[in-house]
XYZ file of N, CA and C in Angstrom:
600
model
N -21.109 43.342 -28.942
C -22.518 43.608 -28.669
C -22.776 43.530 -27.161
N -23.668 44.389 -26.698
C -23.974 44.444 -25.276
C -25.473 44.382 -25.057
N -25.844 43.912 -23.887
C -27.244 43.924 -23.476
C -27.294 44.400 -22.040
N -27.959 45.509 -21.807
C -28.016 46.145 -20.487
C -26.609 46.429 -19.960
N -25.777 46.968 -20.849
C -24.395 47.352 -20.529
C -23.497 46.179 -20.176
N -23.915 44.971 -20.481
C -23.090 43.786 -20.235
C -22.796 43.133 -21.572
N -21.504 42.901 -21.897
C -21.173 42.283 -23.186
C -21.742 40.872 -23.283
N -22.250 40.540 -24.466
C -22.808 39.208 -24.674
C -21.727 38.135 -24.780
N -20.517 38.533 -25.187
C -19.435 37.558 -25.380
C -18.104 38.282 -25.353
N -17.102 37.627 -24.759
C -15.732 38.134 -24.881
C -14.769 36.954 -24.921
N -13.511 37.237 -25.180
C -12.521 36.176 -25.393
C -12.234 35.369 -24.132
N -12.578 35.908 -22.963
C -12.337 35.169 -21.726
C -13.179 33.899 -21.637
N -14.209 33.792 -22.452
C -15.043 32.589 -22.450
C -14.219 31.353 -22.805
N -13.366 31.479 -23.832
C -12.535 30.340 -24.242
C -11.518 29.998 -23.151
N -10.955 31.035 -22.528
C -10.009 30.809 -21.440
C -10.701 30.092 -20.280
N -11.914 30.523 -19.954
C -12.658 29.912 -18.853
C -12.947 28.440 -19.141
N -13.410 28.137 -20.349
C -13.771 26.767 -20.668
C -12.549 25.859 -20.733
N -11.432 26.393 -21.228
C -10.207 25.591 -21.291
C -9.705 25.281 -19.885
N -9.711 26.275 -19.020
C -9.264 26.055 -17.638
C -10.228 25.140 -16.896
N -11.511 25.285 -17.189
C -12.483 24.407 -16.542
C -12.254 22.959 -16.956
N -11.919 22.743 -18.218
C -11.633 21.387 -18.694
C -10.426 20.804 -17.969
N -9.374 21.613 -17.822
C -8.198 21.162 -17.064
C -8.592 20.841 -15.630
N -9.360 21.742 -15.019
C -9.743 21.588 -13.624
C -10.563 20.328 -13.390
N -11.605 20.132 -14.189
C -12.497 18.994 -13.970
C -11.801 17.680 -14.318
N -10.849 17.716 -15.249
C -10.101 16.499 -15.604
C -9.235 16.033 -14.443
N -8.473 16.959 -13.855
C -7.606 16.578 -12.731
C -8.419 16.269 -11.477
N -9.532 16.977 -11.286
C -10.393 16.683 -10.144
C -10.997 15.281 -10.264
N -11.338 14.874 -11.472
C -11.892 13.532 -11.667
C -10.859 12.461 -11.341
N -9.604 12.740 -11.682
C -8.531 11.797 -11.321
C -8.422 11.693 -9.812
N -8.474 12.859 -9.128
C -8.337 12.890 -7.670
C -9.548 12.263 -6.987
N -10.755 12.689 -7.408
C -11.972 12.263 -6.716
C -12.368 10.838 -7.073
N -12.486 10.551 -8.382
C -12.938 9.230 -8.809
C -11.814 8.194 -8.815
N -10.632 8.628 -9.298
C -9.547 7.666 -9.455
C -8.804 7.343 -8.179
N -8.664 8.328 -7.269
C -7.872 8.117 -6.056
C -8.738 8.029 -4.802
N -9.559 9.050 -4.567
C -10.358 9.053 -3.333
C -11.383 7.915 -3.301
N -12.209 7.808 -4.346
C -13.296 6.838 -4.320
C -12.784 5.402 -4.296
N -11.706 5.132 -5.011
C -11.173 3.767 -5.030
C -10.593 3.364 -3.686
N -10.129 4.342 -2.895
C -9.548 4.004 -1.599
C -10.585 3.976 -0.488
N -11.632 4.813 -0.593
C -12.619 4.897 0.483
C -13.956 4.240 0.140
N -14.289 4.196 -1.173
C -15.553 3.635 -1.652
C -16.755 4.311 -1.002
N -16.639 5.622 -0.752
C -17.743 6.389 -0.166
C -18.358 7.275 -1.235
N -19.584 6.943 -1.630
C -20.261 7.710 -2.664
C -20.870 8.998 -2.118
N -21.056 9.074 -0.785
C -21.753 10.215 -0.214
C -20.984 11.527 -0.355
N -19.661 11.451 -0.567
C -18.877 12.676 -0.698
C -18.605 13.062 -2.155
N -18.926 12.204 -3.104
C -18.639 12.510 -4.505
C -19.380 13.758 -4.966
N -20.678 13.812 -4.689
C -21.476 14.977 -5.077
C -20.919 16.251 -4.431
N -20.600 16.162 -3.139
C -20.090 17.327 -2.409
C -18.799 17.839 -3.015
N -17.842 16.933 -3.270
C -16.547 17.353 -3.796
C -16.672 17.996 -5.171
N -17.431 17.356 -6.041
C -17.577 17.896 -7.395
C -18.263 19.266 -7.383
N -19.360 19.390 -6.640
C -20.112 20.637 -6.658
C -19.354 21.783 -5.994
N -18.674 21.510 -4.883
C -17.882 22.566 -4.241
C -16.756 22.995 -5.164
N -16.087 22.034 -5.808
C -14.988 22.368 -6.713
C -15.470 23.215 -7.893
N -16.604 22.844 -8.464
C -17.133 23.592 -9.614
C -17.552 24.999 -9.215
N -18.258 25.112 -8.079
C -18.696 26.437 -7.620
C -17.504 27.323 -7.279
N -16.516 26.763 -6.590
C -15.321 27.548 -6.237
C -14.599 28.017 -7.494
N -14.488 27.127 -8.490
C -13.801 27.500 -9.734
C -14.484 28.690 -10.398
N -15.789 28.597 -10.631
C -16.489 29.671 -11.341
C -16.587 30.949 -10.503
N -16.707 30.788 -9.181
C -16.740 31.968 -8.322
C -15.405 32.715 -8.372
N -14.314 31.952 -8.265
C -12.989 32.586 -8.311
C -12.709 33.182 -9.686
N -13.090 32.481 -10.739
C -12.851 33.001 -12.086
C -13.646 34.278 -12.313
N -14.894 34.309 -11.817
C -15.720 35.508 -11.960
C -15.138 36.676 -11.179
N -14.728 36.419 -9.943
C -14.169 37.494 -9.119
C -12.818 37.960 -9.646
N -12.121 37.074 -10.360
C -10.828 37.453 -10.929
C -10.983 38.573 -11.959
N -12.155 38.668 -12.564
C -12.409 39.731 -13.541
C -12.314 41.107 -12.890
N -12.461 41.131 -11.554
C -12.352 42.396 -10.824
C -10.920 42.662 -10.372
N -9.984 41.793 -10.817
C -8.559 41.943 -10.523
C -8.305 42.010 -9.013
N -8.664 40.943 -8.332
C -8.426 40.866 -6.897
C -6.934 40.857 -6.610
N -6.528 41.514 -5.540
C -5.128 41.424 -5.140
C -4.914 40.107 -4.391
N -3.664 39.791 -4.103
C -3.349 38.497 -3.505
C -3.967 38.346 -2.125
N -4.082 39.462 -1.371
C -4.684 39.403 -0.038
C -6.146 39.016 -0.106
N -6.862 39.587 -1.066
C -8.279 39.271 -1.219
C -8.457 37.826 -1.669
N -7.598 37.391 -2.557
C -7.682 36.008 -3.046
C -7.445 35.013 -1.916
N -6.437 35.275 -1.070
C -6.149 34.393 0.056
C -7.276 34.428 1.082
N -7.883 35.611 1.257
C -9.015 35.721 2.166
C -10.190 34.898 1.693
N -10.446 34.939 0.388
C -11.518 34.142 -0.189
C -11.234 32.659 -0.008
N -9.994 32.264 -0.253
C -9.600 30.873 -0.088
C -9.785 30.422 1.358
N -9.440 31.306 2.309
C -9.572 30.973 3.727
C -11.030 30.756 4.116
N -11.924 31.572 3.549
C -13.350 31.439 3.848
C -13.848 30.058 3.440
N -13.481 29.630 2.227
C -13.919 28.316 1.772
C -13.171 27.199 2.491
N -11.957 27.495 2.926
C -11.151 26.471 3.582
C -11.683 26.055 4.935
N -12.529 26.900 5.573
C -13.040 26.569 6.904
C -14.470 26.038 6.851
N -14.933 25.701 5.634
C -16.285 25.153 5.504
C -16.401 23.859 6.323
N -17.492 23.756 7.066
C -17.792 22.493 7.747
C -19.300 22.346 7.833
N -19.751 21.121 7.946
C -21.174 20.851 7.990
C -21.581 20.617 9.432
N -22.621 21.317 9.878
C -23.044 21.255 11.275
C -23.765 19.947 11.595
N -24.350 19.309 10.593
C -25.125 18.106 10.857
C -24.245 16.874 11.034
N -23.075 16.863 10.442
C -22.201 15.695 10.483
C -20.756 16.141 10.641
N -20.028 15.448 11.503
C -18.594 15.705 11.611
C -17.905 15.045 10.424
N -17.060 15.800 9.728
C -16.365 15.265 8.558
C -15.071 14.600 9.014
N -14.852 13.331 8.676
C -13.598 12.666 9.035
C -12.402 13.403 8.452
N -11.248 13.244 9.084
C -10.058 14.010 8.709
C -9.635 13.749 7.270
N -9.784 12.514 6.810
C -9.403 12.196 5.433
C -10.312 12.913 4.444
N -11.619 12.889 4.702
C -12.572 13.567 3.815
C -12.359 15.081 3.850
N -12.042 15.630 5.032
C -11.764 17.061 5.139
C -10.511 17.419 4.339
N -9.514 16.541 4.340
C -8.295 16.786 3.568
C -8.594 16.811 2.078
N -9.396 15.864 1.615
C -9.776 15.864 0.199
C -10.600 17.101 -0.155
N -11.441 17.550 0.771
C -12.199 18.778 0.541
C -11.252 19.955 0.354
N -10.231 20.025 1.198
C -9.209 21.073 1.083
C -8.485 20.978 -0.258
N -8.202 19.745 -0.706
C -7.503 19.540 -1.972
C -8.341 20.019 -3.152
N -9.621 19.636 -3.201
C -10.442 20.018 -4.354
C -10.670 21.526 -4.397
N -10.783 22.156 -3.215
C -10.903 23.618 -3.183
C -9.615 24.255 -3.674
N -8.485 23.746 -3.181
C -7.192 24.307 -3.569
C -6.918 24.182 -5.057
N -7.209 23.010 -5.622
C -6.993 22.802 -7.056
C -7.865 23.744 -7.880
N -9.110 23.914 -7.468
C -10.015 24.804 -8.194
C -9.557 26.254 -8.120
N -9.070 26.667 -6.952
C -8.575 28.041 -6.800
C -7.335 28.261 -7.659
N -6.420 27.308 -7.653
C -5.198 27.424 -8.467
C -5.542 27.555 -9.948
N -6.437 26.687 -10.418
C -6.770 26.678 -11.846
C -7.573 27.896 -12.281
N -8.290 28.512 -11.367
C -9.131 29.647 -11.752
C -8.438 30.990 -11.575
N -7.555 31.119 -10.580
C -6.956 32.422 -10.275
C -5.588 32.639 -10.919
N -5.021 31.622 -11.565
C -3.725 31.797 -12.224
C -3.829 32.892 -13.289
N -2.835 33.800 -13.305
C -2.887 34.913 -14.261
C -1.851 34.740 -15.371
N -1.627 35.812 -16.127
C -0.726 35.751 -17.284
C 0.724 35.454 -16.897
N 1.073 35.647 -15.629
C 2.440 35.373 -15.189
C 2.693 33.877 -15.012
N 1.632 33.093 -15.110
C 1.761 31.644 -14.929
C 1.323 30.946 -16.212
N 2.230 30.176 -16.795
C 1.926 29.515 -18.065
C 1.041 28.293 -17.832
N 0.439 27.804 -18.936
C -0.374 26.598 -18.841
C 0.496 25.388 -18.486
N 1.746 25.425 -18.878
C 2.656 24.337 -18.513
C 2.833 24.277 -16.998
N 2.948 25.443 -16.350
C 3.101 25.494 -14.900
C 1.816 25.058 -14.200
N 0.667 25.494 -14.732
C -0.615 25.091 -14.145
C -0.773 23.572 -14.230
N -0.478 23.017 -15.424
C -0.610 21.571 -15.616
C 0.368 20.812 -14.721
N 1.606 21.315 -14.626
C 2.611 20.658 -13.779
C 2.172 20.665 -12.318
N 1.590 21.780 -11.863
C 1.100 21.855 -10.490
C 0.013 20.828 -10.226
N -0.919 20.690 -11.165
C -1.984 19.697 -11.020
C -1.426 18.282 -11.004
N -0.475 18.016 -11.895
C 0.126 16.681 -11.965
C 0.855 16.340 -10.670
N 1.574 17.312 -10.103
C 2.306 17.077 -8.857
C 1.363 16.803 -7.688
N 0.228 17.506 -7.657
C -0.761 17.260 -6.605
C -1.324 15.847 -6.728
N -1.678 15.459 -7.955
C -2.201 14.104 -8.193
C -1.153 13.064 -7.826
N 0.097 13.304 -8.214
C 1.173 12.360 -7.921
C 1.379 12.201 -6.416
N 1.328 13.315 -5.680
C 1.503 13.260 -4.225
C 0.394 12.431 -3.578
N -0.853 12.643 -4.026
C -1.973 11.875 -3.476
C -1.833 10.395 -3.823
N -1.424 10.118 -5.073
C -1.264 8.721 -5.501
C -0.206 8.011 -4.650
N 0.913 8.675 -4.411
C 1.993 8.071 -3.618
C 1.516 7.788 -2.194
N 0.812 8.769 -1.595
C 0.354 8.603 -0.215
C -0.739 7.541 -0.103
N -1.664 7.511 -1.075
C -2.806 6.598 -1.005
C -2.459 5.174 -1.424
N -1.743 5.039 -2.535
C -1.543 3.722 -3.140
C -0.200 3.089 -2.787
N 0.865 3.888 -2.756
C 2.191 3.321 -2.518
C 2.525 3.254 -1.036
N 2.367 4.375 -0.318
C 2.676 4.394 1.109
C 1.488 3.972 1.957
N 0.263 4.066 1.392
C -0.962 3.698 2.098
C -1.061 4.389 3.459
N -0.784 5.695 3.455
C -0.807 6.474 4.695
C -2.199 6.496 5.307
N -3.219 6.606 4.480
C -4.585 6.732 4.981
C -5.349 5.417 4.960
N -4.613 4.298 4.937
C -5.278 3.006 4.789
C -5.890 2.515 6.100
N -5.482 3.105 7.229
C -6.002 2.688 8.520
C -7.242 3.501 8.865
N -8.296 2.809 9.269
C -9.550 3.461 9.622
C -9.941 3.077 11.042
N -10.927 3.811 11.588
C -11.377 3.529 12.946
C -12.883 3.328 12.975
N -13.340 2.584 13.987
C -14.770 2.332 14.151
C -15.041 2.123 15.637
N -16.156 2.688 16.115
C -16.550 2.528 17.509
C -17.606 1.431 17.621
N -17.398 0.526 18.576
C -18.265 -0.646 18.729
C -18.759 -0.734 20.168
N -20.041 -1.098 20.338
C -20.586 -1.398 21.661
C -20.465 -2.910 21.868
N -19.629 -3.297 22.820
C -19.255 -4.704 23.007
C -19.867 -5.240 24.291
N -20.437 -6.484 24.245
C -21.191 -6.996 25.395
C -20.444 -8.064 26.197
N -19.374 -8.658 25.635
C -18.633 -9.671 26.392
C -17.641 -8.975 27.314
N -18.137 -8.533 28.449
C -17.363 -7.661 29.325
C -16.115 -8.342 29.879
N -16.152 -9.683 30.005
C -14.996 -10.397 30.562
C -13.782 -10.317 29.644
N -13.993 -10.120 28.339
C -12.878 -10.040 27.393
C -12.172 -8.689 27.414
N -12.756 -7.729 28.140
C -12.159 -6.392 28.204
C -10.940 -6.373 29.132
N -10.820 -7.368 29.982
C -9.685 -7.433 30.913
C -8.368 -7.488 30.134
N -7.307 -6.848 30.654
C -6.007 -6.829 29.954
C -5.478 -8.222 29.618
N -5.680 -9.181 30.511
C -5.165 -10.527 30.257
C -5.918 -11.263 29.154
N -7.100 -10.743 28.782
C -7.903 -11.363 27.720
C -7.851 -10.571 26.410
N -6.779 -9.808 26.247
C -6.674 -8.937 25.074
C -6.717 -9.729 23.767
N -6.013 -10.841 23.714
C -5.984 -11.653 22.492
C -7.354 -12.260 22.194
N -8.065 -12.652 23.252
C -9.426 -13.168 23.057
C -10.343 -12.083 22.506
N -10.194 -10.869 23.036
C -10.999 -9.733 22.583
C -10.718 -9.435 21.113
N -9.437 -9.399 20.755
C -9.059 -9.105 19.374
C -9.584 -10.176 18.416
N -9.403 -11.440 18.804
C -9.852 -12.543 17.952
C -11.374 -12.504 17.780
N -12.098 -12.217 18.846
C -13.559 -12.163 18.784
C -14.029 -11.019 17.889
N -13.399 -9.862 18.033
C -13.781 -8.705 17.216
C -13.451 -8.937 15.738
N -12.304 -9.537 15.464
C -11.938 -9.812 14.069
C -12.889 -10.825 13.441
N -13.308 -11.835 14.243
C -14.235 -12.841 13.714
C -15.601 -12.216 13.430
N -16.055 -11.334 14.305
C -17.377 -10.717 14.140
C -17.398 -9.676 13.023
N -16.341 -8.889 12.925
C -16.332 -7.787 11.958
C -15.713 -8.172 10.626
N -14.873 -9.208 10.623
C -14.176 -9.581 9.398
C -13.084 -8.596 9.026
N -12.600 -7.844 10.019
C -11.585 -6.815 9.773
C -10.252 -7.227 10.377
N -9.166 -6.743 9.791
C -7.827 -6.956 10.332
C -7.537 -5.816 11.304
N -7.645 -6.092 12.598
C -7.549 -5.062 13.635
C -6.096 -4.839 14.033
N -5.685 -3.581 14.030
C -4.321 -3.221 14.411
C -4.221 -2.814 15.882
N -5.258 -2.145 16.370
C -5.213 -1.629 17.740
C -6.619 -1.560 18.304
N -6.748 -1.820 19.611
C -8.032 -1.759 20.302
C -7.919 -0.775 21.462
N -8.890 0.126 21.548
C -8.892 1.112 22.627
C -10.220 1.022 23.380
N -10.160 0.831 24.710
C -11.358 0.774 25.536
C -11.715 2.201 25.931
N -12.848 2.694 25.436
C -13.250 4.072 25.712
C -14.065 4.203 26.994
N -14.983 3.292 27.228
C -15.844 3.358 28.420
C -16.382 1.977 28.739
N -16.641 1.755 30.048
C -17.194 0.472 30.500
C -18.430 0.752 31.339
N -19.530 0.079 31.013
C -20.773 0.210 31.786
C -21.030 -1.126 32.487
N -20.712 -1.175 33.809
C -20.861 -2.421 34.545
C -22.324 -2.742 34.833
N -23.188 -1.736 34.813
C -24.605 -1.990 35.038
C -25.217 -2.766 33.879
N -24.794 -2.427 32.649
C -25.323 -3.094 31.454
C -24.373 -4.159 30.922
N -23.213 -4.299 31.568
C -22.188 -5.254 31.119
C -21.817 -5.040 29.651
N -21.545 -3.792 29.317
C -21.122 -3.439 27.963
C -19.911 -2.517 28.029
N -19.177 -2.484 26.930
C -18.018 -1.594 26.830
C -18.037 -0.904 25.473
N -17.643 0.353 25.475
C -17.510 1.096 24.216
C -16.067 1.005 23.765
N -15.856 0.411 22.608
C -14.508 0.108 22.121
C -14.278 0.774 20.767
N -13.102 1.361 20.604
C -12.693 1.890 19.303
C -11.625 0.979 18.729
N -11.843 0.521 17.500
C -10.852 -0.335 16.854
C -10.216 0.413 15.683
N -8.934 0.225 15.512
C -8.202 0.718 14.346
C -7.906 -0.483 13.474
N -8.286 -0.402 12.211
C -8.166 -1.574 11.337
C -7.695 -1.170 9.950
N -7.180 -2.142 9.242
C -6.751 -1.974 7.849
C -7.775 -2.625 6.972
N -8.394 -1.822 6.097
C -9.403 -2.352 5.196
C -8.717 -3.005 3.995
N -9.075 -4.213 3.711
C -8.505 -4.924 2.566
C -9.043 -4.352 1.270
N -8.135 -4.052 0.298
C -8.525 -3.501 -1.009
C -8.431 -4.577 -2.060
């Protein structure tokens, strides 16, 4: 049956819903199970889920037009360079954004030449790679923060240990490295960037 020359239903509906279930299941593992537990940032959850869902349905819809590989890669590139003008996205969050876009594109654009076993294996390998990097190797466990510091005498090289101890006591963080970015002698303040390991 058709309405205004558009079919009301076809068999691709079941394929779309099954792939969407696979997609949202693995994305939930990545976003909620891995990203959120390591960063505890709720502000990106909405963004990741909505971009992933929109990319999935957009790619699945455009796939009905039988895009060639060049067009598909071009579409992926367009979404891959998304950035927000109001806020700079940290490198870790940008990487997760790239991951959720990539997973959605893989799950939506896979054709008959790729079995569901291969699609599932690809998703599992992506999740496994993130798990190893986040939980086992803790590659992204180090974070940075910029601080305006007023004890200018502690900025001297010979007082490095005093500076570190003072910053750790004030922030409650385990500091790995301290970088002096700028010193204002008129206001007796210094702009300091600290690299620290957040306790989980």
